[in-house]
């Protein structure tokens, strides 16, 4: 077995981490907006907690990037931010207001983001044995938190989907967008 080093492939690692930073930026923007939209609902407190954790995870990623001397590619960060904003333009069955469908899709998007983040921490944890700059204990904590976030989002999604798709639920009165 070879000795741990500090030489992880810098180019590929930079691309990988910056792509995840773009996703973390989009995920935090989405989580923050979802928490704000649900502030007065039963989902609000848990979504607020998740938004705080997602921001902390983004900061942890930035710290890992600094430890690995990976420069932040601002255009990717802006791309993630812009992508989240563009995602708001999708039809949700209503012209001017949110619908229950918006909540279901947002929770699915957050879940996809958390799955990606868990894979990030898992990949870095796998590389930690070969790169002394990676803290295995911290990466394990972050991976475990991602798994808890996934479970929380699954529960929130199940609640939102059951409400949205319940038999006998009245259709929106506003004009429907789409075919």
Coordinates of N, CA, C and O in Angstrom, one line a residue:
X1 N 0.9 -1.2 0.0 CA 0.0 0.0 0.0 C 0.9 1.2 0.0 O 1.9 1.3 0.7
X2 N 0.5 2.2 -0.8 CA 1.3 3.4 -0.9 C 1.0 4.4 0.2 O 0.0 4.3 0.9
X3 N 2.0 5.2 0.5 CA 1.9 6.3 1.5 C 0.9 7.3 1.1 O 0.8 7.7 -0.1
X4 N 0.1 7.9 2.0 CA -0.8 9.0 1.6 C 0.0 10.2 1.1 O 1.1 10.4 1.6
X5 N -0.5 10.9 0.2 CA 0.2 12.1 -0.4 C -0.7 13.3 -0.4 O -1.8 13.3 0.2
X6 N -0.2 14.3 -1.0 CA -1.1 15.6 -1.2 C -1.3 15.8 -2.7 O -1.6 16.9 -3.1
X7 N -1.2 14.7 -3.5 CA -1.3 15.0 -4.9 C -2.5 14.3 -5.5 O -2.4 13.3 -6.2
X8 N -3.7 14.8 -5.2 CA -4.9 14.4 -5.9 C -4.9 15.1 -7.3 O -4.4 16.2 -7.3
X9 N -5.4 14.5 -8.3 CA -5.4 15.1 -9.6 C -6.0 16.5 -9.6 O -7.2 16.6 -9.5
X10 N -5.2 17.5 -9.7 CA -5.7 18.9 -9.5 C -6.8 19.3 -10.5 O -7.8 19.9 -10.1
X11 N -6.6 19.0 -11.7 CA -7.5 19.5 -12.8 C -8.9 18.9 -12.6 O -9.9 19.5 -12.6
X12 N -8.9 17.5 -12.6 CA -10.2 16.8 -12.4 C -10.8 17.1 -11.1 O -12.1 17.3 -11.1
X13 N -10.1 17.2 -10.1 CA -10.6 17.5 -8.8 C -11.3 18.9 -8.8 O -12.3 19.2 -8.2
X14 N -10.6 19.9 -9.4 CA -11.1 21.2 -9.5 C -12.4 21.3 -10.3 O -13.4 22.0 -9.9
X15 N -12.5 20.6 -11.4 CA -13.8 20.5 -12.1 C -14.9 19.9 -11.3 O -16.0 20.4 -11.2
X16 N -14.6 18.8 -10.6 CA -15.5 18.0 -9.8 C -16.1 18.9 -8.7 O -17.3 19.0 -8.5
X17 N -15.1 19.5 -7.9 CA -15.6 20.3 -6.8 C -16.3 21.5 -7.2 O -17.3 21.9 -6.5
X18 N -15.9 22.2 -8.3 CA -16.6 23.4 -8.7 C -18.0 23.0 -9.2 O -18.9 23.8 -9.1
X19 N -18.1 21.9 -9.9 CA -19.5 21.4 -10.3 C -20.4 21.2 -9.1 O -21.5 21.6 -9.1
X20 N -19.8 20.6 -8.1 CA -20.6 20.4 -6.8 C -20.9 21.7 -6.1 O -22.0 21.9 -5.6
X21 N -20.0 22.7 -6.2 CA -20.2 24.0 -5.6 C -21.4 24.7 -6.4 O -22.2 25.3 -5.7
X22 N -21.4 24.6 -7.7 CA -22.5 25.1 -8.4 C -23.9 24.5 -8.0 O -24.9 25.2 -7.8
X23 N -23.9 23.2 -7.8 CA -25.0 22.5 -7.3 C -25.4 22.9 -5.9 O -26.6 23.1 -5.6
X24 N -24.4 23.1 -5.1 CA -24.6 23.5 -3.7 C -25.2 24.9 -3.7 O -26.1 25.2 -2.8
X25 N -24.8 25.7 -4.6 CA -25.3 27.1 -4.6 C -26.8 27.1 -5.0 O -27.7 27.7 -4.4
X26 N -27.1 26.3 -6.1 CA -28.5 26.1 -6.5 C -29.4 25.5 -5.4 O -30.5 26.0 -5.1
X27 N -28.8 24.5 -4.8 CA -29.6 23.8 -3.7 C -29.9 24.7 -2.5 O -31.0 24.7 -2.0
X28 N -28.9 25.6 -2.2 CA -29.1 26.5 -1.0 C -30.2 27.5 -1.4 O -31.1 27.8 -0.6
X29 N -30.1 28.1 -2.6 CA -31.1 29.0 -3.1 C -32.5 28.4 -3.0 O -33.4 29.0 -2.6
X30 N -32.6 27.2 -3.5 CA -33.9 26.5 -3.6 C -34.4 26.2 -2.1 O -35.6 26.5 -1.8
X31 N -33.5 25.7 -1.3 CA -33.9 25.4 0.1 C -34.3 26.7 0.8 O -35.3 26.7 1.6
X32 N -33.6 27.8 0.6 CA -34.0 29.1 1.3 C -35.3 29.6 0.8 O -36.2 30.0 1.6
X33 N -35.6 29.5 -0.5 CA -36.9 29.9 -1.1 C -38.0 29.0 -0.6 O -39.1 29.5 -0.2
X34 N -37.8 27.7 -0.6 CA -38.8 26.8 -0.1 C -39.2 27.0 1.4 O -40.3 27.1 1.8
X35 N -38.1 27.3 2.2 CA -38.4 27.6 3.6 C -39.2 28.9 3.7 O -40.1 28.9 4.6
X36 N -38.8 29.9 2.9 CA -39.6 31.1 3.0 C -41.0 31.0 2.6 O -41.9 31.5 3.2
X37 N -41.2 30.2 1.5 CA -42.6 30.0 1.0 C -43.5 29.2 2.0 O -44.7 29.4 2.0
X38 N -42.8 28.4 2.8 CA -43.6 27.5 3.7 C -43.5 28.0 5.2 O -43.8 27.2 6.1
X39 N -43.0 29.2 5.3 CA -42.8 29.7 6.7 C -44.0 29.5 7.6 O -43.9 29.1 8.8
X40 N -45.2 29.7 7.1 CA -46.4 29.6 7.9 C -47.1 28.2 7.8 O -48.1 28.0 8.4
X41 N -46.4 27.2 7.1 CA -47.0 25.9 7.0 C -46.4 24.9 8.0 O -45.3 25.2 8.6
X42 N -47.0 23.8 8.1 CA -46.3 22.7 9.0 C -44.9 22.3 8.5 O -44.1 21.8 9.3
X43 N -44.6 22.5 7.2 CA -43.3 22.1 6.7 C -42.2 23.2 7.0 O -41.0 22.9 6.9
X44 N -42.7 24.4 7.4 CA -41.7 25.5 7.5 C -40.5 25.3 8.4 O -39.4 25.6 8.0
X45 N -40.7 24.8 9.6 CA -39.6 24.7 10.5 C -38.6 23.7 10.0 O -37.4 24.0 10.1
X46 N -39.0 22.6 9.5 CA -38.1 21.6 9.0 C -37.4 22.1 7.8 O -36.2 21.8 7.6
X47 N -38.1 22.8 6.9 CA -37.4 23.3 5.7 C -36.4 24.4 6.1 O -35.3 24.5 5.5
X48 N -36.7 25.2 7.1 CA -35.7 26.2 7.6 C -34.5 25.5 8.1 O -33.4 26.0 7.8
X49 N -34.6 24.5 8.9 CA -33.5 23.7 9.4 C -32.7 23.2 8.3 O -31.4 23.2 8.3
X50 N -33.3 22.6 7.3 CA -32.6 22.0 6.1 C -31.9 23.1 5.3 O -30.7 22.9 4.9
X51 N -32.5 24.3 5.2 CA -31.8 25.4 4.5 C -30.5 25.8 5.2 O -29.5 26.0 4.6
X52 N -30.6 25.9 6.5 CA -29.4 26.2 7.3 C -28.3 25.2 7.1 O -27.1 25.5 6.9
X53 N -28.7 23.9 7.2 CA -27.7 22.8 7.0 C -27.1 22.8 5.6 O -25.9 22.6 5.5
X54 N -27.9 23.1 4.6 CA -27.4 23.1 3.3 C -26.4 24.2 3.1 O -25.4 24.1 2.4
X55 N -26.7 25.4 3.7 CA -25.7 26.5 3.7 C -24.4 26.1 4.4 O -23.3 26.3 3.9
X56 N -24.5 25.4 5.5 CA -23.4 24.9 6.3 C -22.6 23.9 5.4 O -21.3 24.0 5.4
X57 N -23.3 23.1 4.7 CA -22.6 22.1 3.8 C -21.9 22.8 2.7 O -20.8 22.4 2.3
X58 N -22.5 23.8 2.2 CA -21.8 24.6 1.1 C -20.5 25.2 1.6 O -19.5 25.2 1.0
X59 N -20.6 25.8 2.8 CA -19.4 26.3 3.5 C -18.4 25.3 3.7 O -17.2 25.5 3.6
X60 N -18.8 24.1 4.1 CA -17.9 23.0 4.3 C -17.2 22.6 3.0 O -16.0 22.3 3.0
X61 N -17.9 22.6 1.9 CA -17.3 22.3 0.6 C -16.3 23.4 0.3 O -15.2 23.1 -0.2
X62 N -16.6 24.7 0.5 CA -15.6 25.7 0.3 C -14.4 25.5 1.1 O -13.2 25.8 0.6
X63 N -14.5 25.1 2.3 CA -13.4 24.8 3.2 C -12.5 23.6 2.6 O -11.3 23.7 2.6
X64 N -13.2 22.6 2.2 CA -12.5 21.5 1.5 C -11.7 22.0 0.3 O -10.5 21.6 0.1
X65 N -12.3 22.8 -0.5 CA -11.7 23.3 -1.7 C -10.5 24.2 -1.3 O -9.4 24.0 -1.9
X66 N -10.6 24.9 -0.2 CA -9.4 25.7 0.2 C -8.3 24.8 0.7 O -7.1 25.0 0.4
X67 N -8.7 23.8 1.5 CA -7.7 22.8 2.0 C -6.9 22.1 0.8 O -5.7 21.8 0.9
X68 N -7.7 21.9 -0.3 CA -7.1 21.2 -1.4 C -6.5 22.2 -2.4 O -6.0 21.8 -3.5
X69 N -6.6 23.5 -2.1 CA -6.0 24.5 -2.9 C -6.7 24.5 -4.3 O -6.1 24.7 -5.4
X70 N -8.0 24.3 -4.3 CA -8.8 24.3 -5.6 C -9.5 25.7 -5.7 O -10.2 26.1 -4.8
X71 N -9.1 26.4 -6.7 CA -9.8 27.8 -6.9 C -11.2 27.7 -7.2 O -11.7 26.7 -7.9
X72 N -12.0 28.6 -6.7 CA -13.4 28.7 -7.0 C -13.6 29.3 -8.3 O -13.0 30.3 -8.6
X73 N -14.4 28.6 -9.2 CA -14.7 29.1 -10.5 C -16.0 29.9 -10.4 O -17.1 29.3 -10.4
X74 N -15.9 31.2 -10.3 CA -17.1 32.0 -10.1 C -18.2 31.8 -11.2 O -19.4 31.8 -10.8
X75 N -17.8 31.6 -12.4 CA -18.8 31.4 -13.4 C -19.7 30.1 -13.1 O -20.9 30.1 -13.5
X76 N -19.1 29.1 -12.5 CA -19.9 28.0 -12.2 C -20.9 28.3 -11.0 O -22.0 27.8 -11.0
X77 N -20.4 29.1 -10.0 CA -21.2 29.5 -8.9 C -22.4 30.3 -9.5 O -23.6 30.1 -9.1
X78 N -22.1 31.2 -10.4 CA -23.2 32.1 -10.9 C -24.1 31.2 -11.8 O -25.3 31.4 -11.8
X79 N -23.6 30.2 -12.5 CA -24.4 29.3 -13.2 C -25.4 28.5 -12.4 O -26.5 28.3 -12.7
X80 N -24.9 28.1 -11.2 CA -25.8 27.4 -10.3 C -26.9 28.3 -9.7 O -28.1 27.9 -9.7
X81 N -26.5 29.5 -9.4 CA -27.5 30.5 -8.9 C -28.5 30.8 -10.0 O -29.7 30.8 -9.8
X82 N -28.1 31.0 -11.3 CA -29.0 31.3 -12.4 C -29.8 30.1 -12.7 O -31.0 30.3 -13.0
X83 N -29.3 28.9 -12.6 CA -30.1 27.7 -12.9 C -31.2 27.6 -11.9 O -32.3 27.2 -12.3
X84 N -31.0 27.9 -10.7 CA -32.1 27.8 -9.7 C -33.2 28.8 -10.0 O -34.4 28.5 -10.0
X85 N -32.8 30.0 -10.4 CA -33.8 31.1 -10.8 C -34.6 30.6 -12.1 O -35.8 30.8 -12.1
X86 N -33.9 30.1 -13.0 CA -34.5 29.6 -14.3 C -35.5 28.5 -14.0 O -36.6 28.4 -14.6
X87 N -35.2 27.6 -13.0 CA -36.1 26.5 -12.6 C -37.4 27.0 -12.1 O -38.4 26.2 -12.1
X88 N -37.5 28.2 -11.7 CA -38.8 28.8 -11.2 C -39.8 29.0 -12.3 O -41.0 29.2 -12.1
X89 N -39.3 29.0 -13.5 CA -40.2 29.4 -14.7 C -41.0 28.2 -15.2 O -41.8 28.4 -16.0
X90 N -40.8 27.0 -14.6 CA -41.6 25.9 -15.1 C -43.0 26.0 -14.8 O -43.4 26.5 -13.7
X91 N -43.9 25.5 -15.6 CA -45.4 25.6 -15.4 C -45.7 24.7 -14.2 O -45.2 23.6 -14.0
X92 N -46.6 25.2 -13.3 CA -47.0 24.4 -12.2 C -48.5 24.3 -12.1 O -49.1 23.9 -11.1
X93 N -49.2 24.5 -13.2 CA -50.7 24.4 -13.2 C -51.4 25.7 -12.9 O -52.6 25.7 -13.0
X94 N -50.7 26.7 -12.5 CA -51.3 28.0 -12.2 C -50.5 29.1 -12.8 O -49.3 29.0 -13.0
X95 N -51.2 30.2 -13.2 CA -50.5 31.3 -13.8 C -49.7 32.2 -12.9 O -48.6 32.6 -13.1
X96 N -50.4 32.6 -11.8 CA -49.8 33.6 -10.9 C -49.4 33.2 -9.5 O -48.8 33.9 -8.8
X97 N -49.8 32.0 -9.1 CA -49.5 31.6 -7.7 C -48.8 30.2 -7.7 O -48.9 29.5 -8.7
X98 N -48.3 29.9 -6.6 CA -47.7 28.6 -6.3 C -48.8 27.6 -6.3 O -50.0 27.9 -5.9
X99 N -48.5 26.4 -6.6 CA -49.5 25.3 -6.4 C -48.8 24.2 -5.5 O -47.6 24.3 -5.3
X100 N -49.6 23.3 -5.1 CA -49.0 22.2 -4.3 C -48.0 21.4 -5.1 O -47.1 20.8 -4.6
X101 N -48.2 21.4 -6.4 CA -47.3 20.8 -7.3 C -45.9 21.4 -7.2 O -44.8 20.7 -7.3
X102 N -45.8 22.7 -7.0 CA -44.5 23.4 -6.8 C -43.8 22.8 -5.7 O -42.6 22.6 -5.8
X103 N -44.5 22.6 -4.6 CA -43.8 22.1 -3.4 C -43.3 20.7 -3.6 O -42.2 20.3 -3.2
X104 N -44.1 19.8 -4.3 CA -43.6 18.5 -4.6 C -42.4 18.5 -5.4 O -41.4 17.8 -5.1
X105 N -42.4 19.3 -6.5 CA -41.2 19.3 -7.4 C -40.0 19.9 -6.7 O -38.9 19.4 -6.9
X106 N -40.2 20.9 -5.9 CA -39.1 21.5 -5.1 C -38.5 20.5 -4.2 O -37.2 20.4 -4.1
X107 N -39.3 19.8 -3.5 CA -38.8 18.7 -2.5 C -38.0 17.6 -3.3 O -37.0 17.1 -2.8
X108 N -38.5 17.3 -4.5 CA -37.8 16.3 -5.3 C -36.5 16.9 -5.7 O -35.5 16.1 -5.7
X109 N -36.4 18.1 -6.1 CA -35.2 18.7 -6.5 C -34.2 18.8 -5.4 O -33.0 18.5 -5.6
X110 N -34.7 19.1 -4.2 CA -33.8 19.2 -3.1 C -33.2 17.8 -2.7 O -32.1 17.6 -2.4
X111 N -34.1 16.8 -2.9 CA -33.7 15.4 -2.6 C -32.6 15.0 -3.6 O -31.6 14.3 -3.2
X112 N -32.8 15.3 -4.9 CA -31.7 15.0 -5.9 C -30.4 15.7 -5.5 O -29.3 15.1 -5.6
X113 N -30.5 16.9 -5.1 CA -29.3 17.7 -4.7 C -28.6 17.0 -3.5 O -27.4 16.9 -3.5
X114 N -29.4 16.6 -2.5 CA -28.8 15.9 -1.3 C -28.2 14.6 -1.7 O -27.1 14.2 -1.2
X115 N -28.8 13.9 -2.6 CA -28.2 12.6 -3.1 C -26.8 12.9 -3.7 O -25.9 12.2 -3.5
X116 N -26.8 13.9 -4.6 CA -25.5 14.3 -5.2 C -24.4 14.7 -4.2 O -23.3 14.3 -4.3
X117 N -24.9 15.5 -3.2 CA -24.0 15.9 -2.1 C -23.5 14.7 -1.3 O -22.3 14.6 -1.0
X118 N -24.3 13.7 -1.0 CA -23.9 12.5 -0.3 C -22.8 11.8 -1.2 O -21.8 11.3 -0.6
X119 N -23.0 11.7 -2.5 CA -22.0 11.1 -3.3 C -20.7 11.9 -3.3 O -19.6 11.3 -3.4
X120 N -20.8 13.2 -3.3 CA -19.6 14.0 -3.1 C -18.8 13.6 -1.9 O -17.6 13.3 -1.9
X121 N -19.5 13.6 -0.7 CA -18.8 13.3 0.5 C -18.2 11.9 0.5 O -17.1 11.6 1.0
X122 N -19.0 11.0 -0.1 CA -18.6 9.6 -0.2 C -17.3 9.5 -1.1 O -16.4 8.8 -0.7
X123 N -17.3 10.2 -2.2 CA -16.1 10.1 -3.1 C -14.9 10.7 -2.4 O -13.8 10.2 -2.5
X124 N -15.1 11.8 -1.7 CA -13.9 12.5 -1.0 C -13.4 11.6 0.1 O -12.2 11.5 0.4
X125 N -14.4 10.9 0.8 CA -14.0 10.0 1.8 C -13.2 8.8 1.3 O -12.2 8.4 1.9
X126 N -13.6 8.3 0.1 CA -12.8 7.3 -0.5 C -11.4 7.7 -0.9 O -10.4 7.0 -0.8
X127 N -11.2 9.0 -1.2 CA -9.9 9.6 -1.6 C -9.1 10.0 -0.4 O -7.9 10.2 -0.5
X128 N -9.7 10.1 0.8 CA -9.0 10.5 2.0 C -7.9 9.7 2.4 O -6.9 10.2 2.9
X129 N -7.9 8.4 2.1 CA -6.8 7.5 2.4 C -5.6 7.8 1.6 O -4.4 7.4 2.0
X130 N -5.7 8.5 0.5 CA -4.6 8.8 -0.4 C -4.2 10.3 -0.4 O -3.2 10.7 -1.0
X131 N -5.0 11.1 0.4 CA -4.7 12.6 0.4 C -4.8 13.0 1.8 O -5.9 13.1 2.4
X132 N -3.7 13.4 2.5 CA -3.7 13.7 3.9 C -4.4 15.1 4.1 O -4.7 15.4 5.3
X133 N -4.8 15.8 3.1 CA -5.5 17.1 3.3 C -7.0 16.9 3.6 O -7.7 17.8 4.0
X134 N -7.4 15.7 3.3 CA -8.9 15.4 3.5 C -9.1 14.7 4.9 O -8.4 13.8 5.2
X135 N -10.0 15.3 5.6 CA -10.3 14.9 7.0 C -11.4 13.9 7.0 O -12.6 14.2 6.8
X136 N -11.0 12.6 7.2 CA -12.0 11.5 7.1 C -13.1 11.7 8.1 O -14.3 11.4 7.8
X137 N -12.8 12.1 9.3 CA -13.8 12.2 10.4 C -14.9 13.3 9.9 O -16.1 13.1 10.1
X138 N -14.4 14.4 9.4 CA -15.3 15.5 9.0 C -16.1 15.0 7.8 O -17.3 15.3 7.8
X139 N -15.5 14.4 6.9 CA -16.3 13.9 5.7 C -17.3 12.9 6.1 O -18.4 12.9 5.6
X140 N -17.0 12.0 7.1 CA -18.0 11.1 7.6 C -19.2 11.8 8.2 O -20.3 11.4 8.0
X141 N -18.9 12.8 9.0 CA -20.0 13.6 9.6 C -20.9 14.2 8.5 O -22.1 14.2 8.7
X142 N -20.2 14.8 7.5 CA -21.0 15.4 6.4 C -21.8 14.4 5.7 O -23.0 14.7 5.3
X143 N -21.3 13.2 5.4 CA -22.0 12.1 4.8 C -23.2 11.7 5.6 O -24.3 11.6 5.1
X144 N -23.0 11.5 6.9 CA -24.1 11.1 7.8 C -25.2 12.2 7.8 O -26.4 11.9 7.8
X145 N -24.8 13.5 7.8 CA -25.8 14.5 7.8 C -26.6 14.5 6.5 O -27.8 14.7 6.5
X146 N -25.9 14.2 5.4 CA -26.6 14.2 4.1 C -27.6 13.0 4.1 O -28.8 13.2 3.6
X147 N -27.3 11.9 4.7 CA -28.3 10.8 4.8 C -29.5 11.2 5.7 O -30.6 10.9 5.4
X148 N -29.2 12.0 6.8 CA -30.3 12.5 7.6 C -31.2 13.5 6.8 O -32.4 13.5 6.9
X149 N -30.6 14.3 6.0 CA -31.3 15.3 5.2 C -32.2 14.5 4.2 O -33.3 14.9 3.9
X150 N -31.6 13.5 3.6 CA -32.4 12.7 2.6 C -33.6 12.1 3.3 O -34.7 12.1 2.7
X151 N -33.5 11.6 4.5 CA -34.6 11.0 5.2 C -35.7 12.1 5.5 O -36.9 11.8 5.3
X152 N -35.2 13.2 5.9 CA -36.1 14.3 6.2 C -36.9 14.8 5.0 O -38.1 15.0 5.0
X153 N -36.2 14.9 3.9 CA -36.8 15.3 2.6 C -37.8 14.2 2.1 O -38.8 14.6 1.5
X154 N -37.4 13.0 2.3 CA -38.3 11.9 1.9 C -39.7 12.0 2.6 O -40.7 11.9 2.1
X155 N -39.6 12.3 3.9 CA -40.8 12.4 4.8 C -41.6 13.7 4.3 O -42.8 13.6 4.2
X156 N -40.9 14.8 4.1 CA -41.6 16.0 3.7 C -42.3 15.8 2.3 O -43.4 16.2 2.1
X157 N -41.5 15.1 1.4 CA -42.1 14.9 0.1 C -43.3 14.0 0.2 O -44.3 14.2 -0.5
X158 N -43.2 12.9 1.0 CA -44.4 12.0 1.1 C -45.6 12.8 1.6 O -46.7 12.6 1.1
X159 N -45.4 13.7 2.5 CA -46.5 14.5 3.1 C -47.1 15.4 2.0 O -48.3 15.5 1.8
X160 N -46.2 16.1 1.3 CA -46.6 17.0 0.2 C -47.3 16.3 -0.9 O -48.3 16.7 -1.5
X161 N -46.8 15.1 -1.3 CA -47.4 14.4 -2.4 C -48.7 13.8 -2.0 O -49.7 13.8 -2.8
X162 N -48.8 13.3 -0.8 CA -50.1 12.8 -0.4 C -51.2 13.9 -0.3 O -52.3 13.6 -0.7
X163 N -50.8 15.1 0.0 CA -51.8 16.2 0.1 C -52.1 16.6 -1.4 O -53.3 16.8 -1.7
X164 N -51.1 16.7 -2.2 CA -51.3 17.2 -3.6 C -52.2 16.2 -4.4 O -53.0 16.6 -5.2
X165 N -51.9 14.9 -4.3 CA -52.5 13.9 -5.2 C -53.7 13.2 -4.5 O -54.1 12.1 -5.0
X166 N -54.2 13.7 -3.4 CA -55.3 13.0 -2.7 C -56.5 13.0 -3.5 O -56.9 13.9 -4.2
X167 N -57.2 11.8 -3.5 CA -58.4 11.7 -4.3 C -59.4 12.7 -3.8 O -59.5 13.0 -2.6
X168 N -60.1 13.4 -4.7 CA -61.1 14.3 -4.4 C -60.6 15.7 -4.2 O -61.4 16.7 -3.9
X169 N -59.3 15.9 -4.3 CA -58.7 17.3 -4.1 C -59.2 18.1 -5.3 O -59.2 17.8 -6.4
X170 N -59.8 19.3 -4.9 CA -60.3 20.2 -6.0 C -59.2 20.7 -6.9 O -58.1 21.0 -6.4
X171 N -59.5 20.9 -8.1 CA -58.5 21.5 -9.1 C -58.5 23.0 -8.8 O -59.4 23.6 -8.4
X172 N -57.3 23.6 -9.2 CA -57.2 25.0 -9.1 C -58.3 25.8 -9.9 O -58.6 25.3 -11.0
X173 N -58.7 26.9 -9.4 CA -59.7 27.7 -10.2 C -59.1 28.6 -11.2 O -59.8 29.0 -12.1
X174 N -57.8 28.9 -11.1 CA -57.1 29.7 -12.1 C -57.0 28.9 -13.4 O -57.1 27.7 -13.4
X175 N -56.7 29.7 -14.4 CA -56.4 29.1 -15.7 C -55.3 28.1 -15.6 O -54.2 28.4 -15.0
X176 N -55.4 27.0 -16.2 CA -54.3 26.0 -16.2 C -53.4 26.2 -17.3 O -53.8 26.5 -18.4
X177 N -52.1 26.1 -17.0 CA -51.0 26.3 -18.0 C -50.7 24.9 -18.6 O -50.6 23.9 -17.9
X178 N -50.6 24.8 -19.9 CA -50.1 23.6 -20.5 C -51.2 23.0 -21.4 O -52.3 23.5 -21.5
X179 N -51.0 21.7 -21.9 CA -52.0 21.1 -22.8 C -53.2 20.7 -22.1 O -53.4 20.5 -21.0

